[in-house]
Amino acid sequence: MTESKLVHNERVKLGATFFNSLGVISLATGAILPTVTLSLAGKPFEVSTFLPLIFGAFISAFCVSISRSLLGHLKE
């Protein structure tokens, strides 16, 4: 049994949305949250402060690139 193009496209979009959401979550928890927390606590930014920021941004970019590549598999 073969799936229709509509079902295939919806599954691809669901997968892309999942990875896009992971990207947003990783950016928020790895980059934005530590920066806001340290600025509200009044602590200075150190090199170790930027490691979660860099890691969160990297994971976010990776997840968004996966979602963009998934959208390339849509059928017309």
C-alpha positions as protocol buffer text, in pm:
chain_id: "A"
residue {
  index: 1
  type: MET
  ca { x: 0 y: 0 z: 0 }
}
residue {
  index: 2
  type: THR
  ca { x: 149 y: 332 z: -101 }
}
residue {
  index: 3
  type: GLU
  ca { x: 84 y: 656 z: 82 }
}
residue {
  index: 4
  type: SER
  ca { x: -60 y: 953 z: -99 }
}
residue {
  index: 5
  type: LYS
  ca { x: 142 y: 1265 z: -164 }
}
residue {
  index: 6
  type: LEU
  ca { x: -69 y: 1453 z: 88 }
}
residue {
  index: 7
  type: VAL
  ca { x: 6 y: 1205 z: 367 }
}
residue {
  index: 8
  type: HIS
  ca { x: 375 y: 1203 z: 277 }
}
residue {
  index: 9
  type: ASN
  ca { x: 393 y: 1584 z: 278 }
}
residue {
  index: 10
  type: GLU
  ca { x: 218 y: 1606 z: 614 }
}
residue {
  index: 11
  type: ARG
  ca { x: 461 y: 1355 z: 766 }
}
residue {
  index: 12
  type: VAL
  ca { x: 756 y: 1549 z: 628 }
}
residue {
  index: 13
  type: LYS
  ca { x: 616 y: 1875 z: 765 }
}
residue {
  index: 14
  type: LEU
  ca { x: 556 y: 1713 z: 1105 }
}
residue {
  index: 15
  type: GLY
  ca { x: 918 y: 1596 z: 1118 }
}
residue {
  index: 16
  type: ALA
  ca { x: 1042 y: 1940 z: 1012 }
}
residue {
  index: 17
  type: THR
  ca { x: 829 y: 2106 z: 1280 }
}
residue {
  index: 18
  type: PHE
  ca { x: 970 y: 1868 z: 1541 }
}
residue {
  index: 19
  type: PHE
  ca { x: 1331 y: 1954 z: 1456 }
}
residue {
  index: 20
  type: ASN
  ca { x: 1249 y: 2323 z: 1432 }
}
residue {
  index: 21
  type: SER
  ca { x: 1096 y: 2309 z: 1780 }
}
residue {
  index: 22
  type: LEU
  ca { x: 1406 y: 2133 z: 1912 }
}
residue {
  index: 23
  type: GLY
  ca { x: 1613 y: 2414 z: 1766 }
}
residue {
  index: 24
  type: VAL
  ca { x: 1405 y: 2679 z: 1940 }
}
residue {
  index: 25
  type: ILE
  ca { x: 1419 y: 2492 z: 2271 }
}
residue {
  index: 26
  type: SER
  ca { x: 1795 y: 2446 z: 2254 }
}
residue {
  index: 27
  type: LEU
  ca { x: 1847 y: 2812 z: 2170 }
}
residue {
  index: 28
  type: ALA
  ca { x: 1625 y: 2922 z: 2458 }
}
residue {
  index: 29
  type: THR
  ca { x: 1773 y: 2689 z: 2720 }
}
residue {
  index: 30
  type: GLY
  ca { x: 2133 y: 2697 z: 2604 }
}
residue {
  index: 31
  type: ALA
  ca { x: 2170 y: 3056 z: 2501 }
}
residue {
  index: 32
  type: ILE
  ca { x: 1900 y: 3295 z: 2613 }
}
residue {
  index: 33
  type: LEU
  ca { x: 1824 y: 3160 z: 2960 }
}
residue {
  index: 34
  type: PRO
  ca { x: 2185 y: 3160 z: 3094 }
}
residue {
  index: 35
  type: THR
  ca { x: 2248 y: 3509 z: 2954 }
}
residue {
  index: 36
  type: VAL
  ca { x: 1935 y: 3655 z: 3113 }
}
residue {
  index: 37
  type: THR
  ca { x: 1999 y: 3476 z: 3442 }
}
residue {
  index: 38
  type: LEU
  ca { x: 2355 y: 3606 z: 3470 }
}
residue {
  index: 39
  type: SER
  ca { x: 2257 y: 3959 z: 3377 }
}
residue {
  index: 40
  type: LEU
  ca { x: 1977 y: 3963 z: 3636 }
}
residue {
  index: 41
  type: ALA
  ca { x: 2209 y: 3819 z: 3901 }
}
residue {
  index: 42
  type: GLY
  ca { x: 2461 y: 4092 z: 3830 }
}
residue {
  index: 43
  type: LYS
  ca { x: 2745 y: 3848 z: 3770 }
}
residue {
  index: 44
  type: PRO
  ca { x: 3010 y: 3927 z: 3510 }
}
residue {
  index: 45
  type: PHE
  ca { x: 3025 y: 3734 z: 3186 }
}
residue {
  index: 46
  type: GLU
  ca { x: 3317 y: 3492 z: 3174 }
}
residue {
  index: 47
  type: VAL
  ca { x: 3448 y: 3253 z: 2911 }
}
residue {
  index: 48
  type: SER
  ca { x: 3262 y: 2965 z: 3076 }
}
residue {
  index: 49
  type: THR
  ca { x: 2943 y: 3169 z: 3042 }
}
residue {
  index: 50
  type: PHE
  ca { x: 2963 y: 3157 z: 2666 }
}
residue {
  index: 51
  type: LEU
  ca { x: 3004 y: 2778 z: 2639 }
}
residue {
  index: 52
  type: PRO
  ca { x: 2631 y: 2706 z: 2686 }
}
residue {
  index: 53
  type: LEU
  ca { x: 2554 y: 2995 z: 2453 }
}
residue {
  index: 54
  type: ILE
  ca { x: 2777 y: 2856 z: 2179 }
}
residue {
  index: 55
  type: PHE
  ca { x: 2655 y: 2501 z: 2235 }
}
residue {
  index: 56
  type: GLY
  ca { x: 2289 y: 2605 z: 2231 }
}
residue {
  index: 57
  type: ALA
  ca { x: 2334 y: 2809 z: 1917 }
}
residue {
  index: 58
  type: PHE
  ca { x: 2518 y: 2523 z: 1746 }
}
residue {
  index: 59
  type: ILE
  ca { x: 2249 y: 2268 z: 1836 }
}
residue {
  index: 60
  type: SER
  ca { x: 1980 y: 2513 z: 1727 }
}
residue {
  index: 61
  type: ALA
  ca { x: 2144 y: 2569 z: 1388 }
}
residue {
  index: 62
  type: PHE
  ca { x: 2189 y: 2194 z: 1344 }
}
residue {
  index: 63
  type: CYS
  ca { x: 1823 y: 2120 z: 1418 }
}
residue {
  index: 64
  type: VAL
  ca { x: 1699 y: 2397 z: 1190 }
}
residue {
  index: 65
  type: SER
  ca { x: 1920 y: 2271 z: 907 }
}
residue {
  index: 66
  type: ILE
  ca { x: 1773 y: 1923 z: 951 }
}
residue {
  index: 67
  type: SER
  ca { x: 1421 y: 2067 z: 932 }
}
residue {
  index: 68
  type: ARG
  ca { x: 1510 y: 2262 z: 617 }
}
residue {
  index: 69
  type: SER
  ca { x: 1653 y: 1953 z: 452 }
}
residue {
  index: 70
  type: LEU
  ca { x: 1341 y: 1756 z: 544 }
}
residue {
  index: 71
  type: LEU
  ca { x: 1125 y: 2014 z: 370 }
}
residue {
  index: 72
  type: GLY
  ca { x: 1322 y: 1947 z: 55 }
}
residue {
  index: 73
  type: HIS
  ca { x: 1155 y: 1605 z: 39 }
}
residue {
  index: 74
  type: LEU
  ca { x: 806 y: 1743 z: -19 }
}
residue {
  index: 75
  type: LYS
  ca { x: 630 y: 1598 z: -322 }
}
residue {
  index: 76
  type: GLU
  ca { x: 442 y: 1810 z: -573 }
}
